[in-house]
Short mmCIF file of C-alpha atoms and ligand atoms in Angstrom, two decimals:
data_model
loop_
_atom_site.label_atom_id
_atom_site.label_comp_id
_atom_site.label_asym_id
_atom_site.label_seq_id
_atom_site.Cartn_x
_atom_site.Cartn_y
_atom_site.Cartn_z
CA UNK D 1 0.07 -0.03 0.11
CA UNK D 2 1.23 3.31 -1.07
CA UNK D 3 1.78 5.91 1.73
CA UNK D 4 -1.20 8.76 2.28
CA UNK D 5 -0.62 12.35 3.11
CA UNK D 6 -2.49 15.38 4.07
CA UNK D 7 -1.42 19.05 4.33
CA UNK D 8 -2.50 22.02 6.07
CA UNK D 9 -1.99 25.61 5.73
CA UNK D 10 -0.72 28.07 7.91
CA UNK D 11 -2.40 31.33 8.97
CA UNK D 12 -2.49 34.82 10.22
CA UNK D 13 -4.71 36.81 12.36
CA UNK D 14 -5.81 39.81 10.49
CA UNK D 15 -7.39 41.50 13.78
CA UNK D 16 -8.02 40.64 17.31
CA UNK D 17 -5.28 38.65 18.78
CA UNK D 18 -4.88 38.26 22.38
CA UNK D 19 -8.53 39.98 23.17
CA UNK D 20 -10.01 36.64 21.41
CA UNK D 21 -8.74 34.78 24.35
CA UNK D 22 -11.24 36.86 26.54
CA UNK D 23 -14.04 36.17 24.53
CA UNK D 24 -13.91 39.26 22.02
CA UNK D 25 -13.92 38.31 18.32
CA UNK D 26 -11.09 38.41 15.82
CA UNK D 27 -10.65 37.69 12.05
CA UNK D 28 -8.14 35.09 10.74
CA UNK D 29 -7.34 33.98 7.41
CA UNK D 30 -5.37 30.88 6.09
CA UNK D 31 -1.84 31.27 4.51
CA UNK D 32 -1.43 28.55 1.74
CA UNK D 33 2.16 29.50 1.06
CA UNK D 34 3.37 27.78 4.06
CA UNK D 35 2.05 24.30 4.60
CA UNK D 36 2.59 21.63 7.02
CA UNK D 37 2.51 17.97 5.90
CA UNK D 38 1.89 14.35 7.26
CA UNK D 39 3.01 11.37 5.31
CA UNK D 40 1.99 7.93 6.36
CA UNK D 41 3.54 4.72 5.05
CA UNK D 42 2.39 1.30 6.23
CA UNK D 43 4.89 -1.35 7.76
CA UNK D 44 3.13 -4.34 7.42
CA UNK D 45 6.25 -6.59 8.70
CA UNK D 46 5.89 -5.09 11.94
CA UNK D 47 3.35 -5.63 14.90
CA UNK D 48 0.19 -3.65 15.69
CA UNK D 49 0.94 -0.45 17.48
CA UNK D 50 4.14 -0.14 16.30
CA UNK D 51 4.14 3.58 15.28
CA UNK D 52 7.24 5.60 14.36
CA UNK D 53 7.15 9.21 14.23
CA UNK D 54 9.92 11.51 12.31
CA UNK D 55 9.74 15.01 12.24
CA UNK D 56 13.12 16.10 10.91
CA UNK D 57 12.36 19.77 11.46
CA UNK D 58 12.38 19.48 15.27
CA UNK D 59 15.03 16.41 15.16
CA UNK D 60 12.29 13.99 16.36
CA UNK D 61 12.68 10.61 15.48
CA UNK D 62 10.55 8.05 18.01
CA UNK D 63 8.46 5.50 19.01
CA UNK D 64 4.98 6.71 19.63
CA UNK D 65 4.96 5.12 23.14
CA UNK D 66 8.18 6.90 24.15
CA UNK D 67 6.73 10.22 23.56
CA UNK D 68 5.71 12.03 26.57
CA UNK D 69 2.02 11.74 27.23
CA UNK D 70 1.47 15.45 26.59
CA UNK D 71 3.37 15.86 23.40
CA UNK D 72 1.05 17.24 20.75
CA UNK D 73 1.90 14.53 18.22
CA UNK D 74 0.90 11.67 20.63
CA UNK D 75 -2.28 13.49 21.49
CA UNK D 76 -3.64 13.92 18.06
CA UNK D 77 -2.78 10.17 17.23
CA UNK D 78 -4.60 8.99 20.35
CA UNK D 79 -7.55 11.28 19.89
CA UNK D 80 -7.93 9.68 16.26
CA UNK D 81 -7.72 6.41 17.41
CA UNK D 82 -10.22 7.17 20.11
CA UNK D 83 -12.33 8.89 17.84
CA UNK D 84 -12.59 5.78 15.43
CA UNK D 85 -12.90 3.47 18.62
CA UNK D 86 -9.86 1.56 17.43
CA UNK D 87 -8.32 -0.84 19.99
CA UNK D 88 -4.79 -0.88 18.34
CA UNK D 89 -3.15 0.89 15.19
CA UNK D 90 -1.46 -0.89 12.51
CA UNK D 91 2.24 -0.68 12.38
CA UNK D 92 3.16 2.51 10.41
CA UNK D 93 5.51 5.14 10.05
CA UNK D 94 4.56 8.94 10.36
CA UNK D 95 6.68 11.52 8.79
CA UNK D 96 5.86 15.35 9.81
CA UNK D 97 7.47 18.11 7.53
CA UNK D 98 6.39 21.83 7.58
CA UNK D 99 7.55 25.02 5.92
CA UNK D 100 5.65 26.99 8.46
CA UNK D 101 8.09 29.02 10.67
CA UNK D 102 7.67 27.66 14.48
CA UNK D 103 6.53 30.01 17.15
CA UNK D 104 5.94 32.78 14.71
CA UNK D 105 2.35 33.37 14.95
CA UNK D 106 1.85 31.23 11.85
CA UNK D 107 -0.05 28.57 13.20
CA UNK D 108 2.57 25.84 12.80
CA UNK D 109 1.40 23.55 15.78
CA UNK D 110 -2.20 23.80 14.37
CA UNK D 111 -1.39 22.96 11.06
CA UNK D 112 0.89 20.17 12.14
CA UNK D 113 -2.05 18.59 14.17
CA UNK D 114 -4.71 19.05 11.37
CA UNK D 115 -2.54 17.42 8.74
CA UNK D 116 -1.82 14.44 10.99
CA UNK D 117 -5.29 14.08 12.06
CA UNK D 118 -6.65 14.13 8.57
CA UNK D 119 -3.98 11.71 6.86
CA UNK D 120 -4.10 9.37 9.83
CA UNK D 121 -7.92 9.05 9.64
CA UNK D 122 -7.82 8.66 5.67
CA UNK D 123 -5.08 6.32 6.20
CA UNK D 124 -6.99 4.07 8.86
CA UNK D 125 -9.93 4.22 5.97
CA UNK D 126 -12.44 6.69 8.04
CA UNK D 127 -12.08 9.99 6.89
CA UNK D 128 -13.01 12.21 10.18
CA UNK D 129 -15.06 15.33 9.54
CA UNK D 130 -13.64 18.77 9.68
CA UNK D 131 -15.74 19.19 12.93
CA UNK D 132 -13.94 16.49 14.58
CA UNK D 133 -10.38 17.08 13.21
CA UNK D 134 -11.10 20.93 14.43
CA UNK D 135 -11.57 19.42 18.01
CA UNK D 136 -8.78 17.19 17.84
CA UNK D 137 -6.38 19.73 17.04
CA UNK D 138 -7.70 22.20 19.53
CA UNK D 139 -6.94 19.74 22.24
CA UNK D 140 -3.25 19.34 21.17
CA UNK D 141 -3.35 23.29 21.07
CA UNK D 142 -3.82 23.10 24.84
CA UNK D 143 -0.33 21.37 25.15
CA UNK D 144 1.25 23.80 22.70
CA UNK D 145 -0.07 27.18 24.65
CA UNK D 146 -2.09 26.56 27.77
CA UNK D 147 -5.40 28.25 27.02
CA UNK D 148 -5.77 28.67 23.35
CA UNK D 149 -8.88 30.47 22.20
CA UNK D 150 -9.34 28.01 19.39
CA UNK D 151 -8.91 30.38 16.34
CA UNK D 152 -5.64 28.88 14.79
CA UNK D 153 -7.19 25.00 14.81
CA UNK D 154 -10.70 26.48 13.39
CA UNK D 155 -9.07 28.55 10.65
CA UNK D 156 -6.41 26.20 9.54
CA UNK D 157 -9.00 23.35 9.45
CA UNK D 158 -11.68 25.03 7.60
CA UNK D 159 -9.22 26.81 5.40
CA UNK D 160 -11.18 29.91 4.77
CA UNK D 161 -11.36 33.59 6.23
CA UNK D 162 -13.09 33.30 9.44
CA UNK D 163 -14.88 35.71 12.05
CA UNK D 164 -14.09 34.07 15.36
CA UNK D 165 -15.43 34.07 18.94
CA UNK D 166 -14.64 31.78 21.68
CA UNK D 167 -17.12 29.07 22.34
CA UNK D 168 -19.80 30.58 19.53
CA UNK D 169 -19.91 28.84 16.09
CA UNK D 170 -17.07 30.33 13.84
CA UNK D 171 -18.73 32.16 10.70
CA UNK D 172 -17.01 32.21 7.46
CA UNK D 173 -16.31 35.71 6.26
CA UNK D 174 -17.40 36.62 2.61
CA UNK D 175 -14.74 38.42 0.93
CA UNK D 176 -16.17 40.77 -1.33
CA UNK D 177 -13.04 42.04 -2.87
CA UNK D 178 -9.54 40.21 -2.93
CA UNK D 179 -6.69 42.00 -1.07
CA UNK D 180 -3.01 41.27 -0.43
CA UNK D 181 -0.90 41.25 2.65
CA UNK D 182 2.64 40.99 3.18
CA UNK D 183 3.68 39.01 5.96
CA UNK D 184 6.88 39.72 7.69
CA UNK D 185 9.05 37.51 9.97
CA UNK D 186 11.02 39.04 12.49
CA UNK D 187 12.81 35.70 13.03
CA UNK D 188 12.45 35.90 16.74
CA UNK D 189 10.85 32.78 18.07
CA UNK D 190 8.27 33.54 20.72
CA UNK D 191 5.97 31.03 22.17
CA UNK D 192 2.53 32.22 22.28
CA UNK D 193 1.77 30.52 25.65
CA UNK D 194 4.38 32.88 27.23
CA UNK D 195 3.02 36.07 26.15
CA UNK D 196 -0.44 34.95 26.60
CA UNK D 197 0.47 33.84 30.31
CA UNK D 198 2.22 37.56 30.75
CA UNK D 199 -0.88 39.36 29.33
CA UNK D 200 -3.08 37.47 31.91
CA UNK D 201 -0.82 38.52 34.82
CA UNK D 202 -0.84 42.02 33.56
CA UNK D 203 -4.63 42.08 33.20
CA UNK D 204 -5.04 40.83 36.76
CA UNK D 205 -2.80 43.59 37.64
CA UNK D 206 -4.68 46.45 35.81
CA UNK D 207 -8.18 44.93 34.72
CA UNK D 208 -9.59 48.38 33.77
CA UNK D 209 -6.69 49.04 31.27
CA UNK D 210 -6.80 45.78 29.87
CA UNK D 211 -10.41 45.58 29.56
CA UNK D 212 -10.74 48.95 27.67
CA UNK D 213 -8.04 47.91 24.99
CA UNK D 214 -9.85 44.86 24.53
CA UNK D 215 -12.97 46.58 23.70
CA UNK D 216 -11.33 48.99 21.64
CA UNK D 217 -10.05 46.16 19.66
CA UNK D 218 -13.35 44.44 19.74
CA UNK D 219 -14.84 47.68 17.95
CA UNK D 220 -11.87 47.50 15.54
CA UNK D 221 -12.74 43.80 14.56
CA UNK D 222 -16.40 44.49 13.73
CA UNK D 223 -15.46 47.31 11.81
CA UNK D 224 -13.08 45.39 9.80
CA UNK D 225 -15.47 42.60 9.05
CA UNK D 226 -17.91 45.26 7.65
CA UNK D 227 -15.17 46.29 5.14
CA UNK D 228 -13.87 42.97 4.30
CA UNK D 229 -17.62 41.95 3.63
CA UNK D 230 -18.47 45.29 1.56
CA UNK D 231 -14.96 45.33 -0.16
CA UNK D 232 -13.83 48.56 1.31
CA UNK D 233 -10.53 46.83 1.61
CA UNK D 234 -8.16 50.11 1.84
CA UNK D 235 -9.95 51.26 4.78
CA UNK D 236 -8.64 47.87 6.48
CA UNK D 237 -5.04 49.97 6.48
CA UNK D 238 -5.85 52.41 9.31
CA UNK D 239 -7.44 49.75 11.31
CA UNK D 240 -4.57 47.43 11.27
CA UNK D 241 -2.29 50.27 12.36
CA UNK D 242 -4.74 51.24 15.21
CA UNK D 243 -4.92 47.30 16.32
CA UNK D 244 -1.00 47.42 16.19
CA UNK D 245 -1.17 50.41 18.77
CA UNK D 246 -3.42 48.95 21.10
CA UNK D 247 -1.20 45.63 20.97
CA UNK D 248 1.81 48.14 21.80
CA UNK D 249 -0.26 49.38 25.05
CA UNK D 250 -0.96 45.83 25.78
CA UNK D 251 2.83 45.18 25.86
CA UNK D 252 3.05 42.49 23.20
CA UNK D 253 5.02 44.17 20.57
CA UNK D 254 8.92 44.51 20.66
CA UNK D 255 11.43 46.70 18.98
CA UNK D 256 11.88 44.36 15.56
CA UNK D 257 8.22 44.12 15.42
CA UNK D 258 7.89 47.97 15.51
CA UNK D 259 10.35 48.41 13.07
CA UNK D 260 8.95 46.16 10.38
CA UNK D 261 5.37 47.96 11.00
CA UNK D 262 7.02 51.27 10.65
CA UNK D 263 9.00 50.30 7.66
CA UNK D 264 6.01 48.72 5.93
CA UNK D 265 4.08 52.09 6.66
CA UNK D 266 6.73 54.41 5.51
CA UNK D 267 7.22 52.51 2.12
CA UNK D 268 3.45 52.64 1.23
CA UNK D 269 1.62 50.06 2.88
CA UNK D 270 -1.98 51.10 3.72
CA UNK D 271 -1.57 49.74 7.37
CA UNK D 272 0.53 47.18 9.51
CA UNK D 273 0.36 45.35 12.45
CA UNK D 274 1.95 42.50 14.85
CA UNK D 275 0.05 39.35 14.10
CA UNK D 276 -0.08 36.49 16.77
CA UNK D 277 1.06 36.21 20.06
CA UNK D 278 3.54 38.98 19.51
CA UNK D 279 7.27 39.63 21.20
CA UNK D 280 8.54 38.18 17.91
CA UNK D 281 7.17 36.31 15.16
CA UNK D 282 5.16 38.00 12.31
CA UNK D 283 3.71 41.15 11.18
CA UNK D 284 1.32 41.81 8.49
CA UNK D 285 0.86 44.91 6.20
CA UNK D 286 -1.75 45.97 3.75
CA UNK D 287 -0.58 46.72 0.28
CA UNK D 288 -1.54 47.36 -3.19
CA UNK D 289 -0.43 45.06 -5.80
CA UNK D 290 2.18 47.80 -7.05
CA UNK D 291 3.66 48.69 -3.81
CA UNK D 292 4.24 44.71 -3.00
CA UNK D 293 7.92 44.60 -4.49
CA UNK D 294 9.27 47.92 -2.70
CA UNK D 295 7.72 47.04 0.80
CA UNK D 296 8.98 43.32 0.49
CA UNK D 297 12.54 44.89 -0.16
CA UNK D 298 12.34 47.46 2.56
CA UNK D 299 11.08 44.53 5.03
CA UNK D 300 14.03 42.50 4.05
CA UNK D 301 16.35 45.45 4.51
CA UNK D 302 14.91 45.95 7.66
CA UNK D 303 15.81 42.80 8.94
CA UNK D 304 12.86 40.46 8.06
CA UNK D 305 13.93 36.78 7.92
CA UNK D 306 11.11 35.95 5.49
CA UNK D 307 8.68 37.89 3.80
CA UNK D 308 5.43 36.32 2.22
CA UNK D 309 3.05 37.88 -0.08
CA UNK D 310 -0.62 36.20 0.12
CA UNK D 311 -3.94 37.25 -1.59
CA UNK D 312 -6.94 37.00 0.79
CA UNK D 313 -10.17 35.98 -0.95
O1 PMV I 401 -0.63 31.39 17.69
P1 PMV I 401 -0.39 32.51 17.53
O2 PMV I 401 0.98 33.05 17.88
O3 PMV I 401 -0.84 33.17 16.14
O4 PMV I 401 -1.23 33.41 18.72
C1 PMV I 401 -2.74 32.97 18.94
C2 PMV I 401 -3.42 34.09 19.07
C3 PMV I 401 -3.61 34.56 20.62
O5 PMV I 401 -4.97 35.37 20.45
C4 PMV I 401 -2.47 35.13 21.09
C5 PMV I 401 -3.64 33.35 21.29
C6 PMV I 401 -4.90 32.46 21.06
O6 PMV I 401 -5.21 31.29 21.38
O7 PMV I 401 -6.01 32.93 20.44
#
């Protein structure tokens, strides 16, 4: 039997990160230029439950049973097995690869989980519905970053722009007019869980300040949704920049992110902000097609380790 594989895209949050953890809405879109892939090969000569996992990007090469119980890959595999009510797994080798930078706000963890759950359930002959894949990836997200809102696994599973609010059904966004964004990576790895925990501590110290920031972000998200659905895409620019200022006030930006945001705006972007957990990782900028080459170059000159242009549609 030949190998079976599945892939899942990366993602960026356009508006609303951090506030989304506290029940406010956010908007996220898939980024198909970067992807995680899970390839599964049978090893018929081996015994049941002999499952090997290799993930060269993170130097992992292990038997499933040797991974810690809290390892997200192990969680995904066991969740798929439970969902399919299988008492054992056929012997197999799982290979995980990804072009999504890790700890960069591009959803690498959730993309690996979705690709793995999808490939494994297909390999086992019972493709699981998206709803179940999304729930499985959410469980693994807890292991990656403590108290996830669920936005990453949702946008990545459904692979479409979404309006997301915790514990509510997600809504697909109707993008009236496609628009382009540039994604610039600072190259600084910043584990989301740590930044989310820091925001939580700061909010406990100063609830009024943080709640008011979250309310302002919420207002931006609703406005952005209207612009996206009406095709007023250029008007998203100032909203991005306003959202970035609120993230700065929240204390989750850093010098390198601010530098890339300022560079993009000075080079003609309509607006820019950090995206994801912050304190490193990525920023995004809204740009008209003709400005993209110049802004891309300026971002590289300002230290971006990777610049991706993507169209939101
Ligand atoms: O995975 P990241 O870095 O894109 O961050 C997710 C966004 C947060 O709102 C900071 C956390 C969450 O779980 O929603």
